[in-house]
């Protein structure tokens, strides 16, 4: 039933352009803020909650604690053990998903209007009264450890983690949110309780709600659901500089195909030139088969099945990154082509046709993102965390269309640094040695 209503909700929103979505700011009687899109035509609601900080507030020596806590938080709450909690959720046809990233812990929930009071009461139990039974911690720990061991055999994951460690060192960004086998095995129940108190707090809440609910109803729900949380959590980490310099790092791994992650310092999300950089990167490597990197590395030379680039503005640092995979005997050539394209873009910018094509795609694809209650709720919380204005959905395409060739040439000269590109290569690459 809930999947059917999710499909109906998606269909209702697909008929609307992004700027037809009316976003309201709601403040509960207790002072909790949220953004709301009312859609009463379907008896269904999506609620997205994010706690700023996420895995980056792991305590020193306790890497992976917040990730393990996040995986355990719905494994029993209040008077319900893990099995009873799961059964109660299923009986309500409710969906809760808890996840954690570098800068946020997220809770995505969906439920029917007719079950809303009971579904929210159950979610409140998980948030306010988590049990953290030792048996549940041990069960989730085993799952996390299995995932870590799998990642240790994945060249792409090894390349990504190695790059981040070299870029950020001892900062939380420099290690995986899951932690290491050693750190996760050492975590105790007290560590999980401390992680819960550090990240689940009112001073870092962002909420997006979409569906069959009014502003007054949402205000009351926010206070009941979140009002009893601790007022403050652990301090957020400090900003960090990208420590990488240009060069190559080779990580030997027995595989016929090498994987390379590459990049350098990026651009802040609130930088006045961000949209120019965003459009520029669409031309460079985010545009799939229409991008320069795919054209030069795959189409013209057949060096890879795929290559991409992307902007990664985190809360405390910014990167511009990319990834490519190629056979061990051709990865060196692929790297040289990527570096050449980096230099070409820095020197020349993009063409008028490339700019027009990028704008057309970016503005045309944007409304398609608003394709259902859950997706929109996710977008609303993301907008708030990025400190974007409430009318951003209305003005975003205007910002894309305002980017000029001169804007991109200026930003390319500033952002694109071919000599600063660092490549982490995992495999048995021929003709490549570590330079630092």
mmCIF file of N, CA, C and O in Angstrom, residues 208-258:
data_model
loop_
_atom_site.group_PDB
_atom_site.id
_atom_site.type_symbol
_atom_site.label_atom_id
_atom_site.label_comp_id
_atom_site.label_asym_id
_atom_site.label_seq_id
_atom_site.Cartn_x
_atom_site.Cartn_y
_atom_site.Cartn_z
ATOM 1 N N UNK A 208 12.703 18.773 6.783
ATOM 2 C CA UNK A 208 11.881 18.994 5.603
ATOM 3 C C UNK A 208 10.689 18.051 5.654
ATOM 4 O O UNK A 208 10.840 16.870 5.963
ATOM 5 N N UNK A 209 9.500 18.572 5.374
ATOM 6 C CA UNK A 209 8.279 17.760 5.408
ATOM 7 C C UNK A 209 7.487 18.003 4.135
ATOM 8 O O UNK A 209 7.337 19.149 3.695
ATOM 9 N N UNK A 210 6.965 16.933 3.559
ATOM 10 C CA UNK A 210 6.202 17.037 2.313
ATOM 11 C C UNK A 210 5.031 16.061 2.379
ATOM 12 O O UNK A 210 5.207 14.886 2.733
ATOM 13 N N UNK A 211 3.841 16.565 2.035
ATOM 14 C CA UNK A 211 2.702 15.658 1.945
ATOM 15 C C UNK A 211 1.452 16.179 2.608
ATOM 16 O O UNK A 211 1.223 17.396 2.695
ATOM 17 N N UNK A 212 0.673 15.255 3.098
ATOM 18 C CA UNK A 212 -0.668 15.526 3.619
ATOM 19 C C UNK A 212 -0.587 15.999 5.068
ATOM 20 O O UNK A 212 -0.905 15.264 6.009
ATOM 21 N N UNK A 213 -0.160 17.252 5.252
ATOM 22 C CA UNK A 213 -0.035 17.826 6.585
ATOM 23 C C UNK A 213 -0.042 19.345 6.468
ATOM 24 O O UNK A 213 0.452 19.907 5.487
ATOM 25 N N UNK A 214 -0.616 20.018 7.461
ATOM 26 C CA UNK A 214 -0.655 21.478 7.471
ATOM 27 C C UNK A 214 0.487 22.021 8.318
ATOM 28 O O UNK A 214 1.129 21.291 9.082
ATOM 29 N N UNK A 215 0.706 23.337 8.221
ATOM 30 C CA UNK A 215 1.761 23.976 8.999
ATOM 31 C C UNK A 215 1.495 23.852 10.494
ATOM 32 O O UNK A 215 2.407 23.586 11.283
ATOM 33 N N UNK A 216 0.239 24.038 10.916
ATOM 34 C CA UNK A 216 -0.084 23.927 12.341
ATOM 35 C C UNK A 216 0.141 22.510 12.853
ATOM 36 O O UNK A 216 0.669 22.308 13.957
ATOM 37 N N UNK A 217 -0.249 21.529 12.050
ATOM 38 C CA UNK A 217 -0.037 20.138 12.458
ATOM 39 C C UNK A 217 1.453 19.819 12.560
ATOM 40 O O UNK A 217 1.898 19.145 13.497
ATOM 41 N N UNK A 218 2.228 20.317 11.608
ATOM 42 C CA UNK A 218 3.662 20.043 11.619
ATOM 43 C C UNK A 218 4.323 20.674 12.836
ATOM 44 O O UNK A 218 5.192 20.066 13.460
ATOM 45 N N UNK A 219 3.927 21.885 13.195
ATOM 46 C CA UNK A 219 4.512 22.541 14.362
ATOM 47 C C UNK A 219 4.347 21.719 15.623
ATOM 48 O O UNK A 219 5.295 21.538 16.402
ATOM 49 N N UNK A 220 3.141 21.195 15.831
ATOM 50 C CA UNK A 220 2.899 20.362 17.011
ATOM 51 C C UNK A 220 3.718 19.074 16.953
ATOM 52 O O UNK A 220 4.258 18.613 17.970
ATOM 53 N N UNK A 221 3.827 18.490 15.772
ATOM 54 C CA UNK A 221 4.602 17.256 15.606
ATOM 55 C C UNK A 221 6.072 17.484 15.928
ATOM 56 O O UNK A 221 6.723 16.659 16.591
ATOM 57 N N UNK A 222 6.631 18.602 15.474
ATOM 58 C CA UNK A 222 8.046 18.877 15.701
ATOM 59 C C UNK A 222 8.366 18.915 17.188
ATOM 60 O O UNK A 222 9.373 18.342 17.636
ATOM 61 N N UNK A 223 7.524 19.581 17.976
ATOM 62 C CA UNK A 223 7.776 19.672 19.413
ATOM 63 C C UNK A 223 7.653 18.316 20.085
ATOM 64 O O UNK A 223 8.449 17.959 20.962
ATOM 65 N N UNK A 224 6.650 17.541 19.680
ATOM 66 C CA UNK A 224 6.464 16.232 20.294
ATOM 67 C C UNK A 224 7.584 15.272 19.902
ATOM 68 O O UNK A 224 8.084 14.507 20.734
ATOM 69 N N UNK A 225 7.997 15.324 18.657
ATOM 70 C CA UNK A 225 8.991 14.377 18.152
ATOM 71 C C UNK A 225 10.402 14.724 18.596
ATOM 72 O O UNK A 225 11.197 13.836 18.931
ATOM 73 N N UNK A 226 10.732 16.018 18.604
ATOM 74 C CA UNK A 226 12.115 16.441 18.789
ATOM 75 C C UNK A 226 12.348 17.300 20.027
ATOM 76 O O UNK A 226 13.502 17.556 20.396
ATOM 77 N N UNK A 227 11.280 17.759 20.658
ATOM 78 C CA UNK A 227 11.424 18.718 21.750
ATOM 79 C C UNK A 227 12.160 18.185 22.962
ATOM 80 O O UNK A 227 12.769 18.954 23.717
ATOM 81 N N UNK A 228 12.131 16.880 23.186
ATOM 82 C CA UNK A 228 12.773 16.311 24.373
ATOM 83 C C UNK A 228 14.242 15.971 24.153
ATOM 84 O O UNK A 228 14.900 15.471 25.073
ATOM 85 N N UNK A 229 14.764 16.225 22.979
ATOM 86 C CA UNK A 229 16.176 15.946 22.722
ATOM 87 C C UNK A 229 17.065 16.899 23.518
ATOM 88 O O UNK A 229 16.651 18.013 23.861
ATOM 89 N N UNK A 230 18.315 16.506 23.785
ATOM 90 C CA UNK A 230 19.246 17.429 24.442
ATOM 91 C C UNK A 230 19.397 18.713 23.638
ATOM 92 O O UNK A 230 19.306 18.711 22.412
ATOM 93 N N UNK A 231 19.647 19.800 24.327
ATOM 94 C CA UNK A 231 19.718 21.096 23.654
ATOM 95 C C UNK A 231 20.943 21.218 22.770
ATOM 96 O O UNK A 231 20.877 21.776 21.675
ATOM 97 N N UNK A 232 22.095 20.703 23.229
ATOM 98 C CA UNK A 232 23.338 20.858 22.465
ATOM 99 C C UNK A 232 24.066 19.526 22.325
ATOM 100 O O UNK A 232 23.962 18.650 23.189
ATOM 101 N N UNK A 233 24.818 19.419 21.234
ATOM 102 C CA UNK A 233 25.649 18.245 21.008
ATOM 103 C C UNK A 233 27.114 18.608 21.077
ATOM 104 O O UNK A 233 27.489 19.677 21.567
ATOM 105 N N UNK A 234 27.956 17.720 20.567
ATOM 106 C CA UNK A 234 29.394 17.945 20.608
ATOM 107 C C UNK A 234 29.792 19.063 19.651
ATOM 108 O O UNK A 234 29.111 19.315 18.647
ATOM 109 N N UNK A 235 30.905 19.750 19.928
ATOM 110 C CA UNK A 235 31.371 20.792 19.004
ATOM 111 C C UNK A 235 31.666 20.214 17.626
ATOM 112 O O UNK A 235 32.125 19.071 17.501
ATOM 113 N N UNK A 236 31.400 21.013 16.598
ATOM 114 C CA UNK A 236 31.727 20.600 15.235
ATOM 115 C C UNK A 236 33.229 20.750 15.000
ATOM 116 O O UNK A 236 33.889 21.551 15.659
ATOM 117 N N UNK A 237 33.781 19.986 14.068
ATOM 118 C CA UNK A 237 35.221 20.089 13.810
ATOM 119 C C UNK A 237 35.587 21.422 13.176
ATOM 120 O O UNK A 237 34.727 22.138 12.650
ATOM 121 N N UNK A 238 36.867 21.744 13.212
ATOM 122 C CA UNK A 238 37.375 22.961 12.595
ATOM 123 C C UNK A 238 37.488 22.774 11.083
ATOM 124 O O UNK A 238 37.552 21.656 10.573
ATOM 125 N N UNK A 239 37.505 23.896 10.357
ATOM 126 C CA UNK A 239 37.803 23.825 8.927
ATOM 127 C C UNK A 239 39.221 23.288 8.739
ATOM 128 O O UNK A 239 40.082 23.409 9.622
ATOM 129 N N UNK A 240 39.458 22.698 7.570
ATOM 130 C CA UNK A 240 40.761 22.086 7.316
ATOM 131 C C UNK A 240 41.202 22.406 5.897
ATOM 132 O O UNK A 240 40.385 22.461 4.979
ATOM 133 N N UNK A 241 42.478 22.665 5.721
ATOM 134 C CA UNK A 241 43.041 22.899 4.395
ATOM 135 C C UNK A 241 43.321 21.564 3.705
ATOM 136 O O UNK A 241 43.589 20.547 4.355
ATOM 137 N N UNK A 242 43.267 21.589 2.383
ATOM 138 C CA UNK A 242 43.616 20.414 1.598
ATOM 139 C C UNK A 242 45.141 20.311 1.546
ATOM 140 O O UNK A 242 45.812 21.204 1.031
ATOM 141 N N UNK A 243 45.681 19.215 2.093
ATOM 142 C CA UNK A 243 47.122 19.102 2.258
ATOM 143 C C UNK A 243 47.839 18.537 1.034
ATOM 144 O O UNK A 243 49.066 18.489 1.004
ATOM 145 N N UNK A 244 47.107 18.116 0.026
ATOM 146 C CA UNK A 244 47.711 17.493 -1.148
ATOM 147 C C UNK A 244 48.492 18.488 -2.001
ATOM 148 O O UNK A 244 48.124 19.659 -2.104
ATOM 149 N N UNK A 245 49.549 17.997 -2.608
ATOM 150 C CA UNK A 245 50.224 18.723 -3.681
ATOM 151 C C UNK A 245 50.152 17.852 -4.935
ATOM 152 O O UNK A 245 49.767 16.694 -4.885
ATOM 153 N N UNK A 246 50.515 18.435 -6.065
ATOM 154 C CA UNK A 246 50.444 17.691 -7.315
ATOM 155 C C UNK A 246 51.372 16.491 -7.317
ATOM 156 O O UNK A 246 52.430 16.495 -6.692
ATOM 157 N N UNK A 247 50.951 15.434 -8.005
ATOM 158 C CA UNK A 247 51.785 14.252 -8.090
ATOM 159 C C UNK A 247 50.959 12.981 -8.173
ATOM 160 O O UNK A 247 49.767 13.016 -8.504
ATOM 161 N N UNK A 248 51.592 11.877 -7.849
ATOM 162 C CA UNK A 248 50.935 10.570 -7.943
ATOM 163 C C UNK A 248 51.279 9.739 -6.722
ATOM 164 O O UNK A 248 52.396 9.803 -6.209
ATOM 165 N N UNK A 249 50.304 8.958 -6.295
ATOM 166 C CA UNK A 249 50.502 7.963 -5.248
ATOM 167 C C UNK A 249 50.022 6.627 -5.795
ATOM 168 O O UNK A 249 48.866 6.516 -6.217
ATOM 169 N N UNK A 250 50.883 5.637 -5.804
ATOM 170 C CA UNK A 250 50.523 4.305 -6.301
ATOM 171 C C UNK A 250 50.326 3.368 -5.110
ATOM 172 O O UNK A 250 51.193 3.261 -4.234
ATOM 173 N N UNK A 251 49.176 2.720 -5.086
ATOM 174 C CA UNK A 251 48.877 1.705 -4.072
ATOM 175 C C UNK A 251 48.844 0.351 -4.787
ATOM 176 O O UNK A 251 47.904 0.081 -5.540
ATOM 177 N N UNK A 252 49.841 -0.499 -4.591
ATOM 178 C CA UNK A 252 49.864 -1.788 -5.303
ATOM 179 C C UNK A 252 48.661 -2.658 -4.931
ATOM 180 O O UNK A 252 48.306 -2.783 -3.759
ATOM 181 N N UNK A 253 48.042 -3.233 -5.946
ATOM 182 C CA UNK A 253 46.889 -4.111 -5.738
ATOM 183 C C UNK A 253 46.802 -5.050 -6.927
ATOM 184 O O UNK A 253 46.921 -4.621 -8.074
ATOM 185 N N UNK A 254 46.602 -6.315 -6.640
ATOM 186 C CA UNK A 254 46.622 -7.328 -7.692
ATOM 187 C C UNK A 254 45.308 -7.310 -8.475
ATOM 188 O O UNK A 254 44.330 -7.950 -8.090
ATOM 189 N N UNK A 255 45.289 -6.569 -9.567
ATOM 190 C CA UNK A 255 44.094 -6.450 -10.398
ATOM 191 C C UNK A 255 44.523 -6.087 -11.814
ATOM 192 O O UNK A 255 45.523 -5.380 -12.001
ATOM 193 N N UNK A 256 43.806 -6.554 -12.829
ATOM 194 C CA UNK A 256 44.191 -6.234 -14.213
ATOM 195 C C UNK A 256 43.843 -4.807 -14.614
ATOM 196 O O UNK A 256 44.292 -4.334 -15.655
ATOM 197 N N UNK A 257 43.075 -4.119 -13.801
ATOM 198 C CA UNK A 257 42.646 -2.760 -14.135
ATOM 199 C C UNK A 257 42.927 -1.833 -12.968
ATOM 200 O O UNK A 257 42.554 -2.117 -11.829
ATOM 201 N N UNK A 258 43.583 -0.726 -13.240
ATOM 202 C CA UNK A 258 43.863 0.255 -12.199
ATOM 203 C C UNK A 258 42.715 1.250 -12.082
ATOM 204 O O UNK A 258 42.056 1.585 -13.066
#
